Short mmCIF file of C-alpha atoms and ligand atoms in Angstrom, two decimals:
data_model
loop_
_atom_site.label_atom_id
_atom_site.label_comp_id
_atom_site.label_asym_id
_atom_site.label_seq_id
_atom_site.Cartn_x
_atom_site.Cartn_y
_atom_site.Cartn_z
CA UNK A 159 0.00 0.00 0.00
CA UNK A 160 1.08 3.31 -0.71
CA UNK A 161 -0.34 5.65 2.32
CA UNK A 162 0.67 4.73 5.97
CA UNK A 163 -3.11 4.17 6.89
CA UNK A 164 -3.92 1.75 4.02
CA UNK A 165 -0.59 -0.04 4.96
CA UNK A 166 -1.63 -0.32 8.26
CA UNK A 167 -5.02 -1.47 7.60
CA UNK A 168 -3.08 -4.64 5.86
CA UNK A 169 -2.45 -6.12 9.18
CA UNK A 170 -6.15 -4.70 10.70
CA UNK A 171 -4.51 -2.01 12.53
CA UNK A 172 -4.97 2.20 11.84
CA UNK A 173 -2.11 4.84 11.65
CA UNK A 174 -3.42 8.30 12.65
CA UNK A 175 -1.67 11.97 13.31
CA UNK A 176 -2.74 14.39 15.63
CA UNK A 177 -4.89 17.46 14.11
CA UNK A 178 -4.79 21.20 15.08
CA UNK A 179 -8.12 22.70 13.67
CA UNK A 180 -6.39 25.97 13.41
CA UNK A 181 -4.66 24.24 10.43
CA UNK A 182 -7.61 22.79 8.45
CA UNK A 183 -7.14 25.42 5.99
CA UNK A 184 -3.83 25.13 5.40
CA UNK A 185 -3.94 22.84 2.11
CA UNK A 186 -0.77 21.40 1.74
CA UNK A 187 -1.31 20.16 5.68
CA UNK A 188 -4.95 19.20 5.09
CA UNK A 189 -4.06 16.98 1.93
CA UNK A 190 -1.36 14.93 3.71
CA UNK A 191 -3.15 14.56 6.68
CA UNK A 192 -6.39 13.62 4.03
CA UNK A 193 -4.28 11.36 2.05
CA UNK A 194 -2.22 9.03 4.79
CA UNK A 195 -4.15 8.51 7.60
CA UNK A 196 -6.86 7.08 8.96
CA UNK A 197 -7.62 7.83 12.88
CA UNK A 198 -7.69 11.30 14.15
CA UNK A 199 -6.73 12.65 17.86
CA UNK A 200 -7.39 16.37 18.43
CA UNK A 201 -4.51 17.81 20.03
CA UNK A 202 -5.93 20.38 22.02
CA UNK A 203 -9.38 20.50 21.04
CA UNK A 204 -11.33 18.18 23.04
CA UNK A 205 -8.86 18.86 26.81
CA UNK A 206 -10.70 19.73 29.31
CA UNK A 207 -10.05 23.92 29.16
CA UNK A 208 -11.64 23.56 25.50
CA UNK A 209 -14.47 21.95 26.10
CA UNK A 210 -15.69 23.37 29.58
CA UNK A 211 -14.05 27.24 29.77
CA UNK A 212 -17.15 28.34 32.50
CA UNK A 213 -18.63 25.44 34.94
CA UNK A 214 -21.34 23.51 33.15
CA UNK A 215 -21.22 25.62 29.66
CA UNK A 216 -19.34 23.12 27.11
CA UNK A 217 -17.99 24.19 23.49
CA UNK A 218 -17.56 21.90 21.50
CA UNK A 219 -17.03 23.96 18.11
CA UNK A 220 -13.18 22.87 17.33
CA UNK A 221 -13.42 19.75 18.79
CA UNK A 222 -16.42 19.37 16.06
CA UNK A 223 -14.55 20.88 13.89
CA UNK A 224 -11.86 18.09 13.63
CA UNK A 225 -14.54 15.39 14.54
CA UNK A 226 -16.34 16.46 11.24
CA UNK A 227 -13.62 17.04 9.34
CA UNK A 228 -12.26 13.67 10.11
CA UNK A 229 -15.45 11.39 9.50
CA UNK A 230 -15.82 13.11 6.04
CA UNK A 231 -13.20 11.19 5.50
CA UNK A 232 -13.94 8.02 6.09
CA UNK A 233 -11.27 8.58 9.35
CA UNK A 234 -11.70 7.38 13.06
CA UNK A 235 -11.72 9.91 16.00
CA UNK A 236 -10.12 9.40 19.47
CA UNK A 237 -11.30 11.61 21.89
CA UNK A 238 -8.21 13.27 24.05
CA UNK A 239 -8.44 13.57 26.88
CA UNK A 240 -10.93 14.08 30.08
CA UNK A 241 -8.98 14.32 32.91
CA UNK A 242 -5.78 15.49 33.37
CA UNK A 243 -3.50 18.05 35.79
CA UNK A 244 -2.22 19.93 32.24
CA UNK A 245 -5.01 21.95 30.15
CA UNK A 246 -7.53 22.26 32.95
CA UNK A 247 -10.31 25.26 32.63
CA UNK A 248 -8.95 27.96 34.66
CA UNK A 249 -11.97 27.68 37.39
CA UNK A 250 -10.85 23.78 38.50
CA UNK A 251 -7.92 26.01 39.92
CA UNK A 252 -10.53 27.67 42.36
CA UNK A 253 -11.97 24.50 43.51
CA UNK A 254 -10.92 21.28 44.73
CA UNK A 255 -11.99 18.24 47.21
CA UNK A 256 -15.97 17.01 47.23
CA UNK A 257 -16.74 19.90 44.69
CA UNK A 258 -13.70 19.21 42.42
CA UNK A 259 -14.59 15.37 42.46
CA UNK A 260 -17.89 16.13 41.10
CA UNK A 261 -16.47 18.76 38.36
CA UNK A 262 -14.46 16.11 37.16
CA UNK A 263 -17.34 14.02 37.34
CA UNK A 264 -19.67 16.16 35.65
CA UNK A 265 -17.09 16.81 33.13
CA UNK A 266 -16.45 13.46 31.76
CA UNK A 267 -20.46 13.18 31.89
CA UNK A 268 -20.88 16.23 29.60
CA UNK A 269 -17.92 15.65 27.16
CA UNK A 270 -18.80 11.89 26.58
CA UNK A 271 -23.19 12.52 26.48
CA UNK A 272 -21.61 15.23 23.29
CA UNK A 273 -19.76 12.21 21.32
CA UNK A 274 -21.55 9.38 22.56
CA UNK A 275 -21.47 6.49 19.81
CA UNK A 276 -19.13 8.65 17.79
CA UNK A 277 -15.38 7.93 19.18
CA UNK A 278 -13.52 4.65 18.70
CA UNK A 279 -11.73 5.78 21.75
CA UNK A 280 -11.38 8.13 24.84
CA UNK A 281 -8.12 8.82 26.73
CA UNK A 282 -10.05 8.89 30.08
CA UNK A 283 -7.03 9.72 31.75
CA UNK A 284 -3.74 11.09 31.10
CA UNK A 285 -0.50 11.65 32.49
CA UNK A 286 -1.03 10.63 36.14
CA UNK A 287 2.01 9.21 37.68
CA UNK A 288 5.53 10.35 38.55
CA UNK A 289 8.35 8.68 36.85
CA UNK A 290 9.49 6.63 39.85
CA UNK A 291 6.05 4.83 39.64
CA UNK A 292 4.11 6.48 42.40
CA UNK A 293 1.05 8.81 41.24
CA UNK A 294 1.58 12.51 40.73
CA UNK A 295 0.28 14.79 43.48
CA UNK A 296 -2.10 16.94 41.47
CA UNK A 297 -5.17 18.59 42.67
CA UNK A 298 -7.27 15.75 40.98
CA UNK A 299 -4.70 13.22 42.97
CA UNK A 300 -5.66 15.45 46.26
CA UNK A 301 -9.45 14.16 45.67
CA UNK A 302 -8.79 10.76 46.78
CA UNK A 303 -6.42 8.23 45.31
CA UNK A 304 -9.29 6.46 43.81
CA UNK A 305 -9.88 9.46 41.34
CA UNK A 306 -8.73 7.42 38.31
CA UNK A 307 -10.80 4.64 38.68
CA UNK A 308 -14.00 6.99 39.85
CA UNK A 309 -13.03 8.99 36.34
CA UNK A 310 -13.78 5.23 34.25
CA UNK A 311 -16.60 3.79 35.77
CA UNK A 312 -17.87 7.46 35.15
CA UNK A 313 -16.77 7.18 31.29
CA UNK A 314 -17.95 3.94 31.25
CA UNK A 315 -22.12 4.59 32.29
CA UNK A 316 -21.72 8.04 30.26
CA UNK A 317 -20.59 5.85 26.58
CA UNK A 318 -20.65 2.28 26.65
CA UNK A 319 -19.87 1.86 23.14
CA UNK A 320 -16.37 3.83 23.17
CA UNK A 321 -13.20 2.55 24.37
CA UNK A 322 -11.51 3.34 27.32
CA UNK A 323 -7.85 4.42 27.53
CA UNK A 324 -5.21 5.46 30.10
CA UNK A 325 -2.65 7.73 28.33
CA UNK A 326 0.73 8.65 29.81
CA UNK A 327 4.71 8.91 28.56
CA UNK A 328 7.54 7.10 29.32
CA UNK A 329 6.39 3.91 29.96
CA UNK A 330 7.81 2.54 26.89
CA UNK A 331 10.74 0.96 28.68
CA UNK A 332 9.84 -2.37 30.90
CA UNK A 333 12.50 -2.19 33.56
CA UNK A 334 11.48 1.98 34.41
CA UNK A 335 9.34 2.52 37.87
CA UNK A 336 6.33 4.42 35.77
CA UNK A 337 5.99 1.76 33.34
CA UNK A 338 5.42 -0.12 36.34
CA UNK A 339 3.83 1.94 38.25
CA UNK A 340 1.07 1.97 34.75
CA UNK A 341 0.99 -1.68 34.79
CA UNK A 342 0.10 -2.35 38.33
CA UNK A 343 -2.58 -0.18 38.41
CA UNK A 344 -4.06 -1.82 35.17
CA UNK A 345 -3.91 -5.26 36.71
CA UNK A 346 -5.58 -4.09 39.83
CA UNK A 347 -8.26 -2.65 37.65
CA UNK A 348 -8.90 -5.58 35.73
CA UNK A 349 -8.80 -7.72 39.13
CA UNK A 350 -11.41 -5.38 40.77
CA UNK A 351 -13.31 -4.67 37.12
CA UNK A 352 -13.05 -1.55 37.27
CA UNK A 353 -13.32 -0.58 33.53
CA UNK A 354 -10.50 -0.13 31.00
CA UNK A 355 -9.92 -1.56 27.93
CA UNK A 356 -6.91 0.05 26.50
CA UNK A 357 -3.54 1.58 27.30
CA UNK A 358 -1.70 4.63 25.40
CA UNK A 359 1.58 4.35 25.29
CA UNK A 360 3.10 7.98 24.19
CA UNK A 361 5.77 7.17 22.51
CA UNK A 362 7.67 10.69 22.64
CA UNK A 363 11.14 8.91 22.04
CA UNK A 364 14.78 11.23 21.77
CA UNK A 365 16.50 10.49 18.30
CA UNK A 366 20.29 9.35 18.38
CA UNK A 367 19.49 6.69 21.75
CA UNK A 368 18.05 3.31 20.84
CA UNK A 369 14.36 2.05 21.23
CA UNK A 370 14.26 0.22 24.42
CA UNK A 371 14.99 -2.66 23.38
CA UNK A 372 12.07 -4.35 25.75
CA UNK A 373 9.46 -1.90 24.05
CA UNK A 374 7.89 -4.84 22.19
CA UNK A 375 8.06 -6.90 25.60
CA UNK A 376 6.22 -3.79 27.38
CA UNK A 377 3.36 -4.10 24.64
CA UNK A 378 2.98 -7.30 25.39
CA UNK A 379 2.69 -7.65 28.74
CA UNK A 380 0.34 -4.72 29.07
CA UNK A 381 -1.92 -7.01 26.46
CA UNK A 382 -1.65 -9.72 28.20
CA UNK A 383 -3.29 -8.22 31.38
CA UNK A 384 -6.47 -8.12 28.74
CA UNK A 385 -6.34 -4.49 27.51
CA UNK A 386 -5.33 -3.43 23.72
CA UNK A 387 -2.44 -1.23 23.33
CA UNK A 388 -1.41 1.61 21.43
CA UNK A 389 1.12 4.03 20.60
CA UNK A 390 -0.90 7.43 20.59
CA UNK A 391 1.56 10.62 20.06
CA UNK A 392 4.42 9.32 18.24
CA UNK A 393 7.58 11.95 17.88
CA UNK A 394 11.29 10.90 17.49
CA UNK A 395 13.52 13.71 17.75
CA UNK A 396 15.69 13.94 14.33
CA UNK A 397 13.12 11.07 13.15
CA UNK A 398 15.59 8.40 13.52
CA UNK A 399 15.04 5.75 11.16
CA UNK A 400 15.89 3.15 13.57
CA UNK A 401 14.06 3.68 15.86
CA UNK A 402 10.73 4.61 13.94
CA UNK A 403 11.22 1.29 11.60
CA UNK A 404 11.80 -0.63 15.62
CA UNK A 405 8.40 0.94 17.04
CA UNK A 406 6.51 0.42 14.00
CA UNK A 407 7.80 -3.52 14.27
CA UNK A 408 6.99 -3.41 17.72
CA UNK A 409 3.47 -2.90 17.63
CA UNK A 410 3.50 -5.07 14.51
CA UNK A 411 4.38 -7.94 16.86
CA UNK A 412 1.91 -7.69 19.13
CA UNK A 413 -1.40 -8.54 18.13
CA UNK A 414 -3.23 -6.91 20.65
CA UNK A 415 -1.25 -3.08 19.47
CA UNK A 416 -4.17 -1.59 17.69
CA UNK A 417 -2.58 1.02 15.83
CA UNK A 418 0.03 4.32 15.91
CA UNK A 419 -0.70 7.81 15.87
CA UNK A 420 2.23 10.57 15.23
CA UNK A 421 1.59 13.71 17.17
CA UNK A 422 1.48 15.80 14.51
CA UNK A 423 1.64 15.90 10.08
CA UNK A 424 4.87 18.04 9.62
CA UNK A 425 7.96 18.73 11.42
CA UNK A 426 6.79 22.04 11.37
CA UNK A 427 3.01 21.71 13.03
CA UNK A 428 4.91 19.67 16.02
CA UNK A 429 4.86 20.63 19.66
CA UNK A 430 9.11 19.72 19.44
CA UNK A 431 9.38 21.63 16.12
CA UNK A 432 13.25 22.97 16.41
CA UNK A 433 13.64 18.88 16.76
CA UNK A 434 12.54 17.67 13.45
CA UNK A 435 10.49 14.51 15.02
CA UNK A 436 7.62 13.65 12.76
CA UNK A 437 7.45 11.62 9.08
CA UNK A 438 7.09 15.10 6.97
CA UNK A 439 9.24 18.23 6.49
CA UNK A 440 7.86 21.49 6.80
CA UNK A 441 7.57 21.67 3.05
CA UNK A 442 5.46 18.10 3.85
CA UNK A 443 7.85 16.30 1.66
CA UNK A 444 7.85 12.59 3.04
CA UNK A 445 11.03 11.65 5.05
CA UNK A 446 13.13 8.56 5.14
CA UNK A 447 11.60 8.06 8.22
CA UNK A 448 8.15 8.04 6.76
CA UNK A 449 9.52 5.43 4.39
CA UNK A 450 10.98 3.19 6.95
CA UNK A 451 7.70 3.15 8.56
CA UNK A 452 5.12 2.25 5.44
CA UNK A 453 8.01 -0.11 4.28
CA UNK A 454 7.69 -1.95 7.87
CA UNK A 455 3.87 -1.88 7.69
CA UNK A 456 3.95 -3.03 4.47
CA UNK A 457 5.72 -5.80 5.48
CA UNK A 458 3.74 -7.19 8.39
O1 LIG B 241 -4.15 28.73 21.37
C1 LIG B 241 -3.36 29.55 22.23
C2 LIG B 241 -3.16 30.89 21.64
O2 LIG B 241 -4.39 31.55 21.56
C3 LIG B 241 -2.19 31.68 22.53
O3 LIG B 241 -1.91 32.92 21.96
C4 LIG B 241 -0.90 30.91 22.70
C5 LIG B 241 0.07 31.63 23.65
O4 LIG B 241 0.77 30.72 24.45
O5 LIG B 241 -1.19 29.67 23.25
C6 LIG B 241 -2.03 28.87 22.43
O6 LIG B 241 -2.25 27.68 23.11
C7 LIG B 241 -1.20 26.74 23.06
C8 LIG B 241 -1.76 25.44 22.53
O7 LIG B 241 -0.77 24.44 22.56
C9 LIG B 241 -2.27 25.56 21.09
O8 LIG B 241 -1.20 25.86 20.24
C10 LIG B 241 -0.65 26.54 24.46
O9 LIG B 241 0.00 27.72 24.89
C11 LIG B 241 0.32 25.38 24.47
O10 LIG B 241 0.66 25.11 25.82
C12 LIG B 241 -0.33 24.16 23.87
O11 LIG B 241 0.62 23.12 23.85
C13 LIG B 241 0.09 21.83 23.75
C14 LIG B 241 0.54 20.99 24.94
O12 LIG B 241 0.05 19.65 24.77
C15 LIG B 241 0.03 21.55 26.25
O13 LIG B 241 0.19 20.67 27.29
C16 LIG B 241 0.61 21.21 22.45
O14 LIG B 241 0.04 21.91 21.34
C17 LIG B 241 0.22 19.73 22.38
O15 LIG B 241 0.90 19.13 21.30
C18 LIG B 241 0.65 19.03 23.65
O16 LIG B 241 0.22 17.70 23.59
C19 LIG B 241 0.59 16.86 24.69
C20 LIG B 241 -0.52 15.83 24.86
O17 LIG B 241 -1.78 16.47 24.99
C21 LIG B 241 -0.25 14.94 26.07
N1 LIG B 241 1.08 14.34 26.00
C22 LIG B 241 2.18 15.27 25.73
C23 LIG B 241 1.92 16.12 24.50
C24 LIG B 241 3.08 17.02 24.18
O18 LIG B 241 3.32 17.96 25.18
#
């Protein structure tokens, strides 16, 4: 196949890139992102400070705006992400305990009752542990250590139908304390069913070191505690080829990986653009890294 989501489709699996909306109208950006891929994450547009600015008034106009954009298409949607200590609307800052609990709650109630039946899957909750393992003191974390699981079995009443994902970096490499950290508090929600069905895997990897050489092993052993895996924001700084052909293998040997998603089209629309990390130059010519990875997807 000749686009990275038709290649990945081959082995039943989606590729998809994160989407600003502020660049829909850019055409060179809109066609690449039209042309190769085939699941869409908003990157800003569906956090919590987009969708709920004032207490119980929602917006939903950019999110909608890439949701649309991308089902025109043909594409998938995942939402990102309901709760989280980064992007939170500036009046969670003026509340927290009981009556923070039940913003959250009422949050992930109003955001999933707006795309209920239309996401393939939500990141319910991002980003919540420290990189020795143990959970990051945040003002959600300050409601109760049972926040996270509180924030699913929320998700999962509000949209039965969508899938539901913890989201978080660096826990790529098996023998790190957050990886851990991730994975034991998977297997105690599957041993207590509380619900989750997936696990996001970031994937934001620095160019010139080697893929962790027990990535693949990490992707399998969170899929064999029952949950599919993914890798959901994709960037290698100076786009290694290495190590984007040894990710894209990685998932490829693990049946349970569902698919990849790049956080972002070109080098230029990234979050690390100085770094170069993504499959297109700013011109949105194709890469060798973009080749490495449709020739490894084209050869699962
Ligand atoms: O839209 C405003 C603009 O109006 C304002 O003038 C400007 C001034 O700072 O800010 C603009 O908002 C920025 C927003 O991106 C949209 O461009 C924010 O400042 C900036 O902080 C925000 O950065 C985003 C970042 O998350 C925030 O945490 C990045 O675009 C986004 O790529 C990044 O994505 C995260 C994932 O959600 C979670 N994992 C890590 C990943 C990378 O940091």
């Amino acid at each position: 196949a000749s686009t990275l989501g038709a290649a990945a489709a081959q082995s039943g699996r989606y590729f998809g890139t994160a989407i600003a909306a502020s660049r829909l109208g850019d055409s060179t950006y809109a066609t690449i992102a039209g042309r190769e891929f085939n699941m869409i994450t908003a990157e800003n547009e569906m956090k919590p400070d987009a969708t709920e600015p004032q207490r119980g008034q929602f917006n939903f106009s950019s999110g909608d705006q890439i949701y649309n954009w991308a089902t025109q298409r043909g594409m998938k949607v995942r939402g990102h992400t309901l709760a989280w200590h980064s992007q939170q609307p500036s009046w969670w800052g003026g509340i927290s305990g009981s009556t923070l609990r039940q913003a959250m709650i009422d949050h992930i109630n109003g955001v999933m009752a707006h795309y209920k039946g239309k996401l393939a899957y939500w990141d319910v909750v991002n980003e919540a542990f420290n990189e020795d393992g143990s959970r990051r003191q945040s003002n959600l974390q300050a409601t109760g250590n049972d926040w996270i699981e509180v924030a699913f079995r929320t998700a999962r009443n509000a949209d039965p139908s969508v899938k539901l994902c913890y989201n978080d970096y660096n826990i790529e490499n098996w023998s790190y304390g957050k990886t851990q950290g991730v994975y034991n508090m998977i297997r105690d929600f599957k041993s207590r069913g509380v619900p989750i069905d997936c696990v996001g895997l970031q994937t934001h990897f620095t160019g010139g070191s080697s893929l962790p050489s027990n990535f693949q092993t990490t992707l399998a052993n969170f899929a064999s505690l029952g949950v599919d895996v993914a890798l959901t924001e994709v960037d290698v700084t100076n786009a290694s080829t290495s190590q984007y052909a040894g990710l894209t293998q990685a998932c490829i040997n693990v049946p349970r990986c569902v698919g990849i998603t790049v956080w972002g089209v070109r080098d230029s629309d990234s979050w690390r653009s100085s770094e170069s990390p993504l499959l297109f130059d700013g011109s949105g010519n194709k890469k060798a890294a973009y080749t490495s990875v449709l020739n490894a997807l084209n050869a699962a």
